[in-house]
PDB file of C-alpha atoms and ligand atoms in Angstrom:
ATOM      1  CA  UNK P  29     -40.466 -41.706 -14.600  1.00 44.00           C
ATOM      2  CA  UNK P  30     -41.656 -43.600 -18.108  1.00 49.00           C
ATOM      3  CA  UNK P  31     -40.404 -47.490 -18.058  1.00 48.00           C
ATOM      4  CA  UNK P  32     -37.796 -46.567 -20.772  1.00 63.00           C
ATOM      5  CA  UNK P  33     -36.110 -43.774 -18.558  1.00 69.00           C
ATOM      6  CA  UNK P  34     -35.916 -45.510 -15.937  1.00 84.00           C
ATOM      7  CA  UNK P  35     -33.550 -48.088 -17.297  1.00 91.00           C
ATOM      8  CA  UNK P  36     -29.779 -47.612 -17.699  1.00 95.00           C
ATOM      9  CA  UNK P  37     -26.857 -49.710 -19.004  1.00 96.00           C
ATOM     10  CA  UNK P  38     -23.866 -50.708 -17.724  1.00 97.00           C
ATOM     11  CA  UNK P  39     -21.383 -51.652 -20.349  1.00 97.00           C
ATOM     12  CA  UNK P  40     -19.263 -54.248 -19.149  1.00 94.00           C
ATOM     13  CA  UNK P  41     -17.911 -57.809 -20.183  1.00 91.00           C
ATOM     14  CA  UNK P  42     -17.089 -58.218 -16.326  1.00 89.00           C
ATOM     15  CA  UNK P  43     -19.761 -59.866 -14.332  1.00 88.00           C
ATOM     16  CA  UNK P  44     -18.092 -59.440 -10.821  1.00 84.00           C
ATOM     17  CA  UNK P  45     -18.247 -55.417 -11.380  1.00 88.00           C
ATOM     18  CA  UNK P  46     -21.859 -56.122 -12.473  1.00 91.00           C
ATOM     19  CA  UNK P  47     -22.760 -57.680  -9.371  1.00 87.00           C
ATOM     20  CA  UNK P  48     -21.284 -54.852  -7.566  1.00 84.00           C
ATOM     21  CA  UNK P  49     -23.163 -52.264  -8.314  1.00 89.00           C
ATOM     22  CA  UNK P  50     -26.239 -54.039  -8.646  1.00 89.00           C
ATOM     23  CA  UNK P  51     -25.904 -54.543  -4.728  1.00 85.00           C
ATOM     24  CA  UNK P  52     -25.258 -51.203  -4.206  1.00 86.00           C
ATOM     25  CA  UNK P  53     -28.311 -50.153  -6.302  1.00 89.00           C
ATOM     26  CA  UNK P  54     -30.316 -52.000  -4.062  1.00 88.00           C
ATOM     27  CA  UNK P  55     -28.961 -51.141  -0.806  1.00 87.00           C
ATOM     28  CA  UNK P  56     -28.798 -47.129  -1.930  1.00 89.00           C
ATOM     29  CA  UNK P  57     -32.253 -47.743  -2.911  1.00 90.00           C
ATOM     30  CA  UNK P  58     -31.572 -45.860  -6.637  1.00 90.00           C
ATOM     31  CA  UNK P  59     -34.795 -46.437  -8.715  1.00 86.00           C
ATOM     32  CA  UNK P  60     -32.650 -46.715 -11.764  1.00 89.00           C
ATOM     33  CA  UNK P  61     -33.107 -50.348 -13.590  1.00 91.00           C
ATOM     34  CA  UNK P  62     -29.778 -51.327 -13.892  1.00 94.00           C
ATOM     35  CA  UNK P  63     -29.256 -54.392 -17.448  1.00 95.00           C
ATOM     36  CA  UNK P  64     -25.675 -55.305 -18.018  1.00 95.00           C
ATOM     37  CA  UNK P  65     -24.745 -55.108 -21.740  1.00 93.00           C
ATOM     38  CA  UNK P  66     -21.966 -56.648 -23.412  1.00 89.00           C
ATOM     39  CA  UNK P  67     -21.685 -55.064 -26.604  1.00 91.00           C
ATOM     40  CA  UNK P  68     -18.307 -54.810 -27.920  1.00 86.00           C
ATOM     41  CA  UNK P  69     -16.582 -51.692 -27.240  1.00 85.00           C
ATOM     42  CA  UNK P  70     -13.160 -49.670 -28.715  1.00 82.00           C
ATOM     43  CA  UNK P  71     -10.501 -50.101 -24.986  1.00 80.00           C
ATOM     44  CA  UNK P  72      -7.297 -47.644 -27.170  1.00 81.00           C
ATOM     45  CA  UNK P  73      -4.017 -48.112 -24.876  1.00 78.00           C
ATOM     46  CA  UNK P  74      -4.237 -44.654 -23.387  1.00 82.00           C
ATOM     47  CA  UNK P  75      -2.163 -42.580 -21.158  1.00 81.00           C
ATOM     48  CA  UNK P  76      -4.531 -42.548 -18.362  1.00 92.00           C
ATOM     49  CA  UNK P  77      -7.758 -44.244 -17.563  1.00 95.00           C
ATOM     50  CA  UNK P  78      -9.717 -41.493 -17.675  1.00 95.00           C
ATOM     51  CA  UNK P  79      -9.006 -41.028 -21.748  1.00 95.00           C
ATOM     52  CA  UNK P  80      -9.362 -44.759 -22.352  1.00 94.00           C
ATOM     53  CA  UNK P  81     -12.754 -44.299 -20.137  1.00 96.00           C
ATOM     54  CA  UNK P  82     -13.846 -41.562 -22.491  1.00 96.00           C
ATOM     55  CA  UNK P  83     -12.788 -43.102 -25.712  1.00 94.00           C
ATOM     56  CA  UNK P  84     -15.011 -46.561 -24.659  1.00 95.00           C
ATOM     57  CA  UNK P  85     -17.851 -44.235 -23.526  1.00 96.00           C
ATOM     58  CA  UNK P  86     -17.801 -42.412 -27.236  1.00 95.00           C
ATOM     59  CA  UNK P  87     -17.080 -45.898 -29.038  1.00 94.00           C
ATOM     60  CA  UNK P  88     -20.981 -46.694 -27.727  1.00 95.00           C
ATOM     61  CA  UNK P  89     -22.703 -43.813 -29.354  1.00 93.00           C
ATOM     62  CA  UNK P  90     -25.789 -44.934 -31.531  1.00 92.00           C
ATOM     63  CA  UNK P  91     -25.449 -48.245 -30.230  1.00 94.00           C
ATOM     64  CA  UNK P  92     -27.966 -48.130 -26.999  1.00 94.00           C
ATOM     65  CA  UNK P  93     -30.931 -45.788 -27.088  1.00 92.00           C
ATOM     66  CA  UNK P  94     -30.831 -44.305 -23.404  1.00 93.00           C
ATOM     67  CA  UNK P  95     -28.284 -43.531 -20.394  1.00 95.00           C
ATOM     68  CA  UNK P  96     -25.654 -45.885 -20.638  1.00 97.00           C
ATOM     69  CA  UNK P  97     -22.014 -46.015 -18.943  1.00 97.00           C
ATOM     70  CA  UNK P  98     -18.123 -48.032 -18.404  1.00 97.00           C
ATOM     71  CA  UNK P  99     -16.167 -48.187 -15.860  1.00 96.00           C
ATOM     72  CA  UNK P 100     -12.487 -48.699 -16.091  1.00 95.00           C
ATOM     73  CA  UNK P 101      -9.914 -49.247 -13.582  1.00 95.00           C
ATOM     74  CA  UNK P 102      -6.288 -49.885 -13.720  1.00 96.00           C
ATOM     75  CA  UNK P 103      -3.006 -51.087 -11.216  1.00 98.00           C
ATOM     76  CA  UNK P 104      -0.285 -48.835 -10.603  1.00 97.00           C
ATOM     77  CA  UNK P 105       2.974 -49.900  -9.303  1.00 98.00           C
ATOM     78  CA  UNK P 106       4.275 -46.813  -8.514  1.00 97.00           C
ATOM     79  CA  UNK P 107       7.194 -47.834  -6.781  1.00 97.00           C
ATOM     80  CA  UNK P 108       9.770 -49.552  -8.355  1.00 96.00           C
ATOM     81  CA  UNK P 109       7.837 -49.961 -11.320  1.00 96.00           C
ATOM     82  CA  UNK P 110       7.109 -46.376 -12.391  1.00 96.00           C
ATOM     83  CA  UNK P 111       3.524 -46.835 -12.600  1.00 96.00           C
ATOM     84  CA  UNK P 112       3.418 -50.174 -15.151  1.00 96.00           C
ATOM     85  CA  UNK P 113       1.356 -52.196 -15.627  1.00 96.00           C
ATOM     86  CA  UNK P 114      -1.475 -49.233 -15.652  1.00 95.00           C
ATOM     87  CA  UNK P 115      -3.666 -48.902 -18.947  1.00 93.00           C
ATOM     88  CA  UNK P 116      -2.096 -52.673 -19.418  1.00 94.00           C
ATOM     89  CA  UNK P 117      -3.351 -54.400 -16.468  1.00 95.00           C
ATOM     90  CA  UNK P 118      -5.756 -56.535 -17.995  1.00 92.00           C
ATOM     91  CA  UNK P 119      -2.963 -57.306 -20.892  1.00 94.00           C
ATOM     92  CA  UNK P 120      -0.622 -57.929 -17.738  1.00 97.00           C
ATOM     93  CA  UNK P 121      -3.340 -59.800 -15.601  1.00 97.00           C
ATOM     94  CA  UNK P 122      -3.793 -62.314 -18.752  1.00 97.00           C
ATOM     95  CA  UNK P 123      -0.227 -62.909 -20.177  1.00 98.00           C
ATOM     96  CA  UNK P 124       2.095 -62.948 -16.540  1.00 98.00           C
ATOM     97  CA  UNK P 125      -0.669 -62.349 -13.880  1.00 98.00           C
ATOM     98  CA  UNK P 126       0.052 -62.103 -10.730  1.00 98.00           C
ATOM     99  CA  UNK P 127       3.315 -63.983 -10.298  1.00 97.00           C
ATOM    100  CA  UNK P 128       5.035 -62.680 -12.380  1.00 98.00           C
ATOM    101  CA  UNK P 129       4.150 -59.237 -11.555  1.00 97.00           C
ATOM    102  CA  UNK P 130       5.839 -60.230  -7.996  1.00 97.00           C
ATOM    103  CA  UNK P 131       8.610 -61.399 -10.238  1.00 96.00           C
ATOM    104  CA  UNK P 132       9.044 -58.393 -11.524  1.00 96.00           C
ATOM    105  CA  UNK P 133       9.697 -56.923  -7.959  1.00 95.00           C
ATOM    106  CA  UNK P 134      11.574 -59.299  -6.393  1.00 90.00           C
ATOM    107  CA  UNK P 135      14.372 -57.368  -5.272  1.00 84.00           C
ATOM    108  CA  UNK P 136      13.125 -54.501  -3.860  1.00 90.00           C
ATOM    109  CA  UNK P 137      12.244 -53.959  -0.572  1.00 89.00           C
ATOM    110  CA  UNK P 138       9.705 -50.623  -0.744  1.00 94.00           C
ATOM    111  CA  UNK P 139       6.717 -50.694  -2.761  1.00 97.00           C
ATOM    112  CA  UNK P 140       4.273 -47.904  -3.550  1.00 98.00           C
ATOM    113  CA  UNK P 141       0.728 -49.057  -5.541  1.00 98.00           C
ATOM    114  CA  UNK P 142      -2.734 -48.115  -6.232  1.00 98.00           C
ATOM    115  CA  UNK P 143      -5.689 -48.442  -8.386  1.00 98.00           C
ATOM    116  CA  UNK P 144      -7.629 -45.848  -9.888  1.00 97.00           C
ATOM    117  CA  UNK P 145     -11.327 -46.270 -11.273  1.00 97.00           C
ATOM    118  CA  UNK P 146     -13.306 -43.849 -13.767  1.00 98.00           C
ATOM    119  CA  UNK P 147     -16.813 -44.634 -14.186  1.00 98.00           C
ATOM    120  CA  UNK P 148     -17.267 -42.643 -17.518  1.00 98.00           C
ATOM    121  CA  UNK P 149     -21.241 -41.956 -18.001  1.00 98.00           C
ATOM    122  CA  UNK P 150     -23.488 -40.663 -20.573  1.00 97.00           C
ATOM    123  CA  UNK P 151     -26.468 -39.488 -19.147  1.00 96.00           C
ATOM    124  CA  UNK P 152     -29.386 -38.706 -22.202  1.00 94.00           C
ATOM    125  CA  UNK P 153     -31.788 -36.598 -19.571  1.00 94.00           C
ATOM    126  CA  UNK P 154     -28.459 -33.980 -20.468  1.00 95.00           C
ATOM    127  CA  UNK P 155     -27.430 -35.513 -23.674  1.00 96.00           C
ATOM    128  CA  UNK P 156     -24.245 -34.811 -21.397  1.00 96.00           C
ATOM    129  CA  UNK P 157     -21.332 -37.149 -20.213  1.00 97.00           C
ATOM    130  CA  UNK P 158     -20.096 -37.347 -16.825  1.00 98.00           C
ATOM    131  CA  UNK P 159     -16.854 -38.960 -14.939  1.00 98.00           C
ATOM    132  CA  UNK P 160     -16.679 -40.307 -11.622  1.00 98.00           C
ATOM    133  CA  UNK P 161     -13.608 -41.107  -9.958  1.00 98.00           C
ATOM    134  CA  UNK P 162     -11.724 -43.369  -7.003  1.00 98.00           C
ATOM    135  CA  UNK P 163      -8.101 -43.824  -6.045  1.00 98.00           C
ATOM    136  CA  UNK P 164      -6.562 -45.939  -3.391  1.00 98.00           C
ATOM    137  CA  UNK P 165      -3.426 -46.125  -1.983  1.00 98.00           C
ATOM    138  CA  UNK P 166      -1.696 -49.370  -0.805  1.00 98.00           C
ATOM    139  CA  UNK P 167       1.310 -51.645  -1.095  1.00 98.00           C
ATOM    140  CA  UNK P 168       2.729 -55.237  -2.733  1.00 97.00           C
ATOM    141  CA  UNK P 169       2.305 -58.233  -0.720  1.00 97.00           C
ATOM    142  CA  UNK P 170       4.963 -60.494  -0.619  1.00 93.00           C
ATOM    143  CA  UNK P 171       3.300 -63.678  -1.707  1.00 95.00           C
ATOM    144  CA  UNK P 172      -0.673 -63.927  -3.335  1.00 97.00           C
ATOM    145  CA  UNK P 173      -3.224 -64.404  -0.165  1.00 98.00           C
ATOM    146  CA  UNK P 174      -7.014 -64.358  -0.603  1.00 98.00           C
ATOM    147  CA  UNK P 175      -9.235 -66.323  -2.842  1.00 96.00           C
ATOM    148  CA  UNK P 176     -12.051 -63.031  -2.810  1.00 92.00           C
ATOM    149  CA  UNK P 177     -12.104 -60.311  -5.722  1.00 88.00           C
ATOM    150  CA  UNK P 178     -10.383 -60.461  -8.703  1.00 90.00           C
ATOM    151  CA  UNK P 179      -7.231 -59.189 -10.728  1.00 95.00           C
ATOM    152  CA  UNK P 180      -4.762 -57.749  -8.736  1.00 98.00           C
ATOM    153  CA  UNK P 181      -6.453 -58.552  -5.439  1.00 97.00           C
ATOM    154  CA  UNK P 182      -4.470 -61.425  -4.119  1.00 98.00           C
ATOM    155  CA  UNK P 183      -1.628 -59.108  -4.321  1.00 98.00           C
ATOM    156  CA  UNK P 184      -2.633 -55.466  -3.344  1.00 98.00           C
ATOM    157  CA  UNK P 185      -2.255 -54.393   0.829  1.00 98.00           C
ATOM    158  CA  UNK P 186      -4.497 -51.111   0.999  1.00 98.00           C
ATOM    159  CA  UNK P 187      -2.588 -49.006   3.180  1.00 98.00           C
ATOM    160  CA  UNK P 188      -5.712 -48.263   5.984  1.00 97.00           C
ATOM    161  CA  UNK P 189      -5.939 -51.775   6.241  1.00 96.00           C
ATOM    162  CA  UNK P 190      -2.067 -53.205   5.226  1.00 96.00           C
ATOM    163  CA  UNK P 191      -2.360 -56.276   6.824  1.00 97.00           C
ATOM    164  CA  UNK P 192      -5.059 -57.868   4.727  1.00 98.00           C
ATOM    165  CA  UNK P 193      -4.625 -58.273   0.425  1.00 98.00           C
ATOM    166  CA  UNK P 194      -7.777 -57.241  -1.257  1.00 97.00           C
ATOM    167  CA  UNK P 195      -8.738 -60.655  -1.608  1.00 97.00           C
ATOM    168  CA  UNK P 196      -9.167 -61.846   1.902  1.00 98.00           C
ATOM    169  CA  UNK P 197     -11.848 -59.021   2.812  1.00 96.00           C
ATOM    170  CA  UNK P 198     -15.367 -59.607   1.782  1.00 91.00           C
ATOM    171  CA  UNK P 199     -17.021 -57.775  -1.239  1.00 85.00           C
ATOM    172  CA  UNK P 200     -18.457 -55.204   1.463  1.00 86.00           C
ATOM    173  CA  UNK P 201     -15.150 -54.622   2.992  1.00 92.00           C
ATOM    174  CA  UNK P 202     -13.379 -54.496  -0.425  1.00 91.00           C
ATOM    175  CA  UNK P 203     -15.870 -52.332  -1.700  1.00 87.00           C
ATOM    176  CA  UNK P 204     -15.988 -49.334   1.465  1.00 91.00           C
ATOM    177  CA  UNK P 205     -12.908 -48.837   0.364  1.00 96.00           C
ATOM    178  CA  UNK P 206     -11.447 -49.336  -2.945  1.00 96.00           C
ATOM    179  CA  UNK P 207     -10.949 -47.155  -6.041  1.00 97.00           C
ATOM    180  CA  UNK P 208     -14.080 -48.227  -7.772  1.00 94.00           C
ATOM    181  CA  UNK P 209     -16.575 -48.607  -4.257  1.00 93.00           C
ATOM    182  CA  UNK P 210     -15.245 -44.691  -3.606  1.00 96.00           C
ATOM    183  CA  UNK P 211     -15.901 -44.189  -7.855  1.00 97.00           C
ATOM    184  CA  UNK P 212     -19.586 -45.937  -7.329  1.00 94.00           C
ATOM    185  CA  UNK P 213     -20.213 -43.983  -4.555  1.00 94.00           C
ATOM    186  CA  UNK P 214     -20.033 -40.723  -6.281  1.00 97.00           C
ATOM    187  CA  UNK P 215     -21.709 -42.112  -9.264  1.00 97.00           C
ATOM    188  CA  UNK P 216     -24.680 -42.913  -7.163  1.00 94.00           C
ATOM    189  CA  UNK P 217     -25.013 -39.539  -5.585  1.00 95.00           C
ATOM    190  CA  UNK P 218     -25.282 -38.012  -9.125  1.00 96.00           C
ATOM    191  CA  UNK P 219     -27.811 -39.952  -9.691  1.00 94.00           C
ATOM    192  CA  UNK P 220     -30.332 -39.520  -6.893  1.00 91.00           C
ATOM    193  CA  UNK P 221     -29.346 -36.245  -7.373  1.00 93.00           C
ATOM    194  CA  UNK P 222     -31.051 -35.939 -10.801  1.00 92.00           C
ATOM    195  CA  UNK P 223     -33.444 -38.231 -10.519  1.00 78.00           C
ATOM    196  CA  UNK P 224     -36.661 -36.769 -11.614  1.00 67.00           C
TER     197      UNK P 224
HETATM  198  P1  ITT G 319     -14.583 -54.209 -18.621  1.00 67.92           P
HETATM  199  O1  ITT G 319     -15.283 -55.147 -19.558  1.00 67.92           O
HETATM  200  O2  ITT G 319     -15.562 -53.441 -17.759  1.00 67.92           O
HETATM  201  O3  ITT G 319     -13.536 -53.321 -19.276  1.00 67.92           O
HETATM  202  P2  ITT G 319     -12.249 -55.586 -17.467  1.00 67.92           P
HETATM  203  O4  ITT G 319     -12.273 -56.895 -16.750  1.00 67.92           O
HETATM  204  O5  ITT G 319     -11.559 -55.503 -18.783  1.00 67.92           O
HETATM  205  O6  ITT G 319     -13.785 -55.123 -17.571  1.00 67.92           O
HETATM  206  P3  ITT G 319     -10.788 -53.144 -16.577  1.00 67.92           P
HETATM  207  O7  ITT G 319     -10.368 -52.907 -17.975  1.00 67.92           O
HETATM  208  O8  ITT G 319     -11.532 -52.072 -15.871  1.00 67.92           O
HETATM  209  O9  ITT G 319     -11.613 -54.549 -16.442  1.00 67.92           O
HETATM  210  O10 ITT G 319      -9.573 -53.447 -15.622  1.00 67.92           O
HETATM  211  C1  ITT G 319      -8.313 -53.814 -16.111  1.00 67.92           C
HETATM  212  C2  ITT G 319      -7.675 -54.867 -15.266  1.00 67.92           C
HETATM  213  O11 ITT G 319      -7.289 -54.252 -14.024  1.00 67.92           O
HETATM  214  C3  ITT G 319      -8.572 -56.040 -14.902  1.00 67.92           C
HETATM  215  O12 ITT G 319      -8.495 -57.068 -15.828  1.00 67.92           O
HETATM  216  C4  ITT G 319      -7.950 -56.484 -13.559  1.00 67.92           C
HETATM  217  O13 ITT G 319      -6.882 -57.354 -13.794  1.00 67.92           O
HETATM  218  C5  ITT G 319      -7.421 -55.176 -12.982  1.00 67.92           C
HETATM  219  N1  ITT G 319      -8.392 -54.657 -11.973  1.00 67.92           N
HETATM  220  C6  ITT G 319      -9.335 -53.701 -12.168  1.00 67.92           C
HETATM  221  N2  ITT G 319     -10.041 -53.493 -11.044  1.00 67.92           N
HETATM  222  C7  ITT G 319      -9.542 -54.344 -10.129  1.00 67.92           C
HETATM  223  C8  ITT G 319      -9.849 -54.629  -8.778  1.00 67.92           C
HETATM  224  O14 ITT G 319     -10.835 -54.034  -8.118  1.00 67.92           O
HETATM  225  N3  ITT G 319      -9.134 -55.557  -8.161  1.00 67.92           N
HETATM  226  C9  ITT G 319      -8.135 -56.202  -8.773  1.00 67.92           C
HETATM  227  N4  ITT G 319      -7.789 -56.014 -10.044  1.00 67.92           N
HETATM  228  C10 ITT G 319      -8.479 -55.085 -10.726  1.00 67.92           C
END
Protein backbone atom coordinates (compact mmCIF):
# COMPACT_ATOMS: atom_id res chain seq x y z
CA UNK A 1 0.00 0.00 0.00
CA UNK A 2 1.42 3.75 -1.10
CA UNK A 3 1.68 6.14 2.20
CA UNK A 4 -1.35 8.14 0.85
CA UNK A 5 -3.69 4.98 0.71
CA UNK A 6 -2.97 3.91 3.58
CA UNK A 7 -4.37 6.83 5.49
CA UNK A 8 -8.07 7.39 6.24
CA UNK A 9 -10.15 10.06 8.02
CA UNK A 10 -12.43 10.03 10.55
CA UNK A 11 -14.66 13.02 10.57
CA UNK A 12 -15.55 13.86 13.91
CA UNK A 13 -15.62 16.95 16.37
CA UNK A 14 -15.83 14.21 19.23
CA UNK A 15 -12.55 13.20 20.66
CA UNK A 16 -13.88 10.37 23.00
CA UNK A 17 -15.26 8.45 19.69
CA UNK A 18 -11.77 9.24 18.29
CA UNK A 19 -10.05 7.54 20.93
CA UNK A 20 -12.26 4.65 20.46
CA UNK A 21 -11.53 3.48 17.47
CA UNK A 22 -8.07 4.36 17.49
CA UNK A 23 -7.79 1.56 20.28
CA UNK A 24 -9.55 -0.72 18.38
CA UNK A 25 -7.32 -0.07 15.31
CA UNK A 26 -4.56 -1.07 17.26
CA UNK A 27 -5.79 -3.99 19.03
CA UNK A 28 -7.52 -5.40 15.51
CA UNK A 29 -4.20 -4.73 14.16
CA UNK A 30 -5.90 -2.74 10.84
CA UNK A 31 -2.92 -1.19 8.90
CA UNK A 32 -5.12 1.72 8.06
CA UNK A 33 -3.57 5.23 9.47
CA UNK A 34 -6.33 6.50 11.18
CA UNK A 35 -6.07 11.21 11.50
CA UNK A 36 -9.11 12.69 13.09
CA UNK A 37 -10.43 15.69 11.09
CA UNK A 38 -12.62 18.30 12.20
CA UNK A 39 -13.79 19.98 9.27
CA UNK A 40 -17.15 21.35 9.50
CA UNK A 41 -19.80 19.24 8.23
CA UNK A 42 -23.86 19.71 7.10
CA UNK A 43 -25.78 17.34 10.54
CA UNK A 44 -29.86 18.11 8.59
CA UNK A 45 -32.49 16.99 11.44
CA UNK A 46 -33.39 13.76 9.72
CA UNK A 47 -35.83 11.05 10.25
CA UNK A 48 -33.36 8.46 11.04
CA UNK A 49 -29.67 8.36 11.61
CA UNK A 50 -28.87 6.58 8.85
CA UNK A 51 -30.12 9.68 6.36
CA UNK A 52 -28.50 12.28 8.60
CA UNK A 53 -25.29 9.77 8.38
CA UNK A 54 -25.52 9.91 4.61
CA UNK A 55 -26.28 13.54 4.21
CA UNK A 56 -22.85 14.40 6.57
CA UNK A 57 -20.95 11.75 4.54
CA UNK A 58 -22.05 13.67 1.05
CA UNK A 59 -21.63 17.24 2.78
CA UNK A 60 -17.60 16.11 2.76
CA UNK A 61 -17.22 15.51 -0.90
CA UNK A 62 -14.18 17.48 -2.45
CA UNK A 63 -13.16 18.41 0.85
CA UNK A 64 -10.53 15.40 1.78
CA UNK A 65 -8.65 13.70 -1.02
CA UNK A 66 -8.89 9.90 0.10
CA UNK A 67 -11.22 7.39 2.20
CA UNK A 68 -12.83 9.31 4.70
CA UNK A 69 -15.97 8.53 7.07
CA UNK A 70 -18.79 9.81 10.23
CA UNK A 71 -20.28 8.13 12.52
CA UNK A 72 -23.52 9.12 14.05
CA UNK A 73 -25.44 7.78 16.83
CA UNK A 74 -28.58 8.76 18.49
CA UNK A 75 -30.93 7.91 22.00
CA UNK A 76 -34.20 6.48 21.67
CA UNK A 77 -36.69 6.51 24.36
CA UNK A 78 -38.94 4.26 23.03
CA UNK A 79 -41.09 3.86 25.82
CA UNK A 80 -43.02 6.48 27.05
CA UNK A 81 -41.39 8.83 24.93
CA UNK A 82 -42.12 7.50 21.43
CA UNK A 83 -38.66 7.44 20.38
CA UNK A 84 -37.62 11.42 21.27
CA UNK A 85 -35.02 12.69 21.74
CA UNK A 86 -33.48 10.60 18.57
CA UNK A 87 -31.91 12.74 15.62
CA UNK A 88 -32.05 15.53 18.64
CA UNK A 89 -29.95 14.00 21.20
CA UNK A 90 -27.11 16.13 21.01
CA UNK A 91 -29.71 19.29 20.85
CA UNK A 92 -31.33 17.44 23.98
CA UNK A 93 -27.91 16.44 25.64
CA UNK A 94 -26.90 20.37 25.46
CA UNK A 95 -30.14 22.35 26.31
CA UNK A 96 -31.90 19.77 29.29
CA UNK A 97 -29.28 16.91 29.45
CA UNK A 98 -29.71 14.34 31.38
CA UNK A 99 -32.00 15.54 34.15
CA UNK A 100 -34.28 16.69 32.58
CA UNK A 101 -34.63 13.90 30.25
CA UNK A 102 -35.46 11.86 33.66
CA UNK A 103 -37.83 14.72 34.16
CA UNK A 104 -39.46 14.06 31.37
CA UNK A 105 -40.23 10.44 32.63
CA UNK A 106 -40.94 10.82 35.94
CA UNK A 107 -44.12 9.19 36.18
CA UNK A 108 -43.86 6.22 34.48
CA UNK A 109 -42.89 3.14 35.71
CA UNK A 110 -41.77 0.99 32.29
CA UNK A 111 -39.19 2.24 30.10
CA UNK A 112 -38.02 0.91 26.75
CA UNK A 113 -34.53 2.69 25.17
CA UNK A 114 -31.74 2.22 22.86
CA UNK A 115 -29.11 3.73 20.79
CA UNK A 116 -28.41 3.16 17.34
CA UNK A 117 -24.98 4.00 15.53
CA UNK A 118 -24.28 4.32 11.60
CA UNK A 119 -20.79 4.63 10.69
CA UNK A 120 -21.44 6.08 7.12
CA UNK A 121 -18.06 5.52 4.94
CA UNK A 122 -16.72 6.52 1.70
CA UNK A 123 -14.24 4.29 0.63
CA UNK A 124 -12.14 5.88 -2.76
CA UNK A 125 -10.41 2.21 -3.59
CA UNK A 126 -14.53 1.87 -4.85
CA UNK A 127 -15.26 5.47 -5.26
CA UNK A 128 -18.23 3.68 -3.31
CA UNK A 129 -19.96 4.49 0.11
CA UNK A 130 -20.68 2.06 2.68
CA UNK A 131 -22.90 1.93 6.11
CA UNK A 132 -22.22 0.08 9.10
CA UNK A 133 -24.60 -0.37 11.74
CA UNK A 134 -25.22 -1.16 15.79
CA UNK A 135 -28.31 -1.17 17.96
CA UNK A 136 -28.69 -1.85 21.60
CA UNK A 137 -31.38 -2.44 23.67
CA UNK A 138 -31.68 -1.26 27.33
CA UNK A 139 -33.67 0.71 29.88
CA UNK A 140 -33.85 4.31 32.03
CA UNK A 141 -32.16 4.38 35.24
CA UNK A 142 -33.79 5.98 37.88
CA UNK A 143 -31.20 8.47 38.98
CA UNK A 144 -27.60 9.37 36.80
CA UNK A 145 -24.74 6.76 38.12
CA UNK A 146 -21.29 6.56 36.49
CA UNK A 147 -18.75 9.19 35.82
CA UNK A 148 -17.34 6.86 32.46
CA UNK A 149 -18.58 7.61 28.74
CA UNK A 150 -20.43 10.32 27.71
CA UNK A 151 -24.02 11.64 26.70
CA UNK A 152 -26.62 9.55 27.69
CA UNK A 153 -24.42 7.14 29.62
CA UNK A 154 -25.08 8.02 33.18
CA UNK A 155 -28.57 7.23 32.38
CA UNK A 156 -28.86 4.19 29.95
CA UNK A 157 -29.17 0.27 31.75
CA UNK A 158 -28.27 -2.08 28.68
CA UNK A 159 -30.57 -4.79 29.10
CA UNK A 160 -27.66 -7.90 29.11
CA UNK A 161 -26.14 -6.10 31.74
CA UNK A 162 -29.31 -3.92 33.54
CA UNK A 163 -27.76 -3.45 36.62
CA UNK A 164 -24.90 -1.22 35.59
CA UNK A 165 -25.61 2.53 33.51
CA UNK A 166 -23.24 2.84 30.66
CA UNK A 167 -21.14 4.97 32.60
CA UNK A 168 -19.95 2.79 35.38
CA UNK A 169 -18.40 0.05 32.92
CA UNK A 170 -15.03 0.73 31.50
CA UNK A 171 -14.48 1.86 27.81
CA UNK A 172 -13.81 -2.00 27.02
CA UNK A 173 -16.92 -3.11 28.66
CA UNK A 174 -18.96 -0.20 27.18
CA UNK A 175 -17.57 -0.77 23.98
CA UNK A 176 -18.22 -5.07 23.61
CA UNK A 177 -21.37 -4.05 23.69
CA UNK A 178 -22.89 -0.91 22.62
CA UNK A 179 -24.46 0.38 19.38
CA UNK A 180 -21.35 1.95 18.05
CA UNK A 181 -18.54 -0.99 19.51
CA UNK A 182 -21.12 -3.60 17.51
CA UNK A 183 -21.14 -0.58 14.42
CA UNK A 184 -17.04 -0.49 14.70
CA UNK A 185 -16.88 -3.94 14.69
CA UNK A 186 -18.41 -4.42 11.37
CA UNK A 187 -16.67 -1.46 10.03
CA UNK A 188 -13.40 -3.09 10.81
CA UNK A 189 -14.16 -6.36 9.16
CA UNK A 190 -14.83 -4.44 5.87
CA UNK A 191 -11.84 -3.21 6.06
CA UNK A 192 -9.38 -6.05 6.51
CA UNK A 193 -11.53 -7.44 4.19
CA UNK A 194 -10.42 -5.10 1.35
CA UNK A 195 -7.34 -4.32 2.34
CA UNK A 196 -5.01 -4.74 -0.50
P1 LIG B 1 -19.84 14.06 15.84
O1 LIG B 1 -18.95 15.26 15.73
O2 LIG B 1 -19.13 12.79 15.44
O3 LIG B 1 -21.20 14.22 15.18
P2 LIG B 1 -21.38 14.26 18.34
O4 LIG B 1 -20.81 14.44 19.71
O5 LIG B 1 -22.19 15.36 17.75
O6 LIG B 1 -20.14 13.86 17.40
P3 LIG B 1 -23.53 12.33 17.60
O7 LIG B 1 -24.15 13.37 16.76
O8 LIG B 1 -23.16 11.04 16.98
O9 LIG B 1 -22.24 12.92 18.41
O10 LIG B 1 -24.45 11.91 18.81
C1 LIG B 1 -25.53 12.68 19.23
C2 LIG B 1 -25.65 12.71 20.72
O11 LIG B 1 -26.10 11.41 21.14
C3 LIG B 1 -24.36 12.97 21.48
O12 LIG B 1 -24.15 14.33 21.71
C4 LIG B 1 -24.63 12.24 22.81
O13 LIG B 1 -25.33 13.08 23.68
C5 LIG B 1 -25.54 11.09 22.38
N1 LIG B 1 -24.72 9.85 22.25
C6 LIG B 1 -24.22 9.32 21.11
N2 LIG B 1 -23.52 8.20 21.37
C7 LIG B 1 -23.58 8.03 22.71
C8 LIG B 1 -23.05 7.07 23.60
O14 LIG B 1 -22.28 6.06 23.21
N3 LIG B 1 -23.31 7.21 24.89
C9 LIG B 1 -24.06 8.21 25.35
N4 LIG B 1 -24.59 9.17 24.59
C10 LIG B 1 -24.36 9.08 23.27
Amino acid sequence: MKQEENMIYFVTGNGYKFNEILDLFSKEHVKYNLKQNNIKTIEIQAINIKEVASFKLNSIKGQIDGTYFVEDAGFFVDTPLNGFPGVYSSYIMKTIGNKGLLRLIDDFENTEAHFTSVIALYFKPHNKNYFFEGKIQGKISRTIRGSGGFGFDPVFLPNVMPSMTFAELTTEEKNSISHRGLAWIKFIRFLKENMN
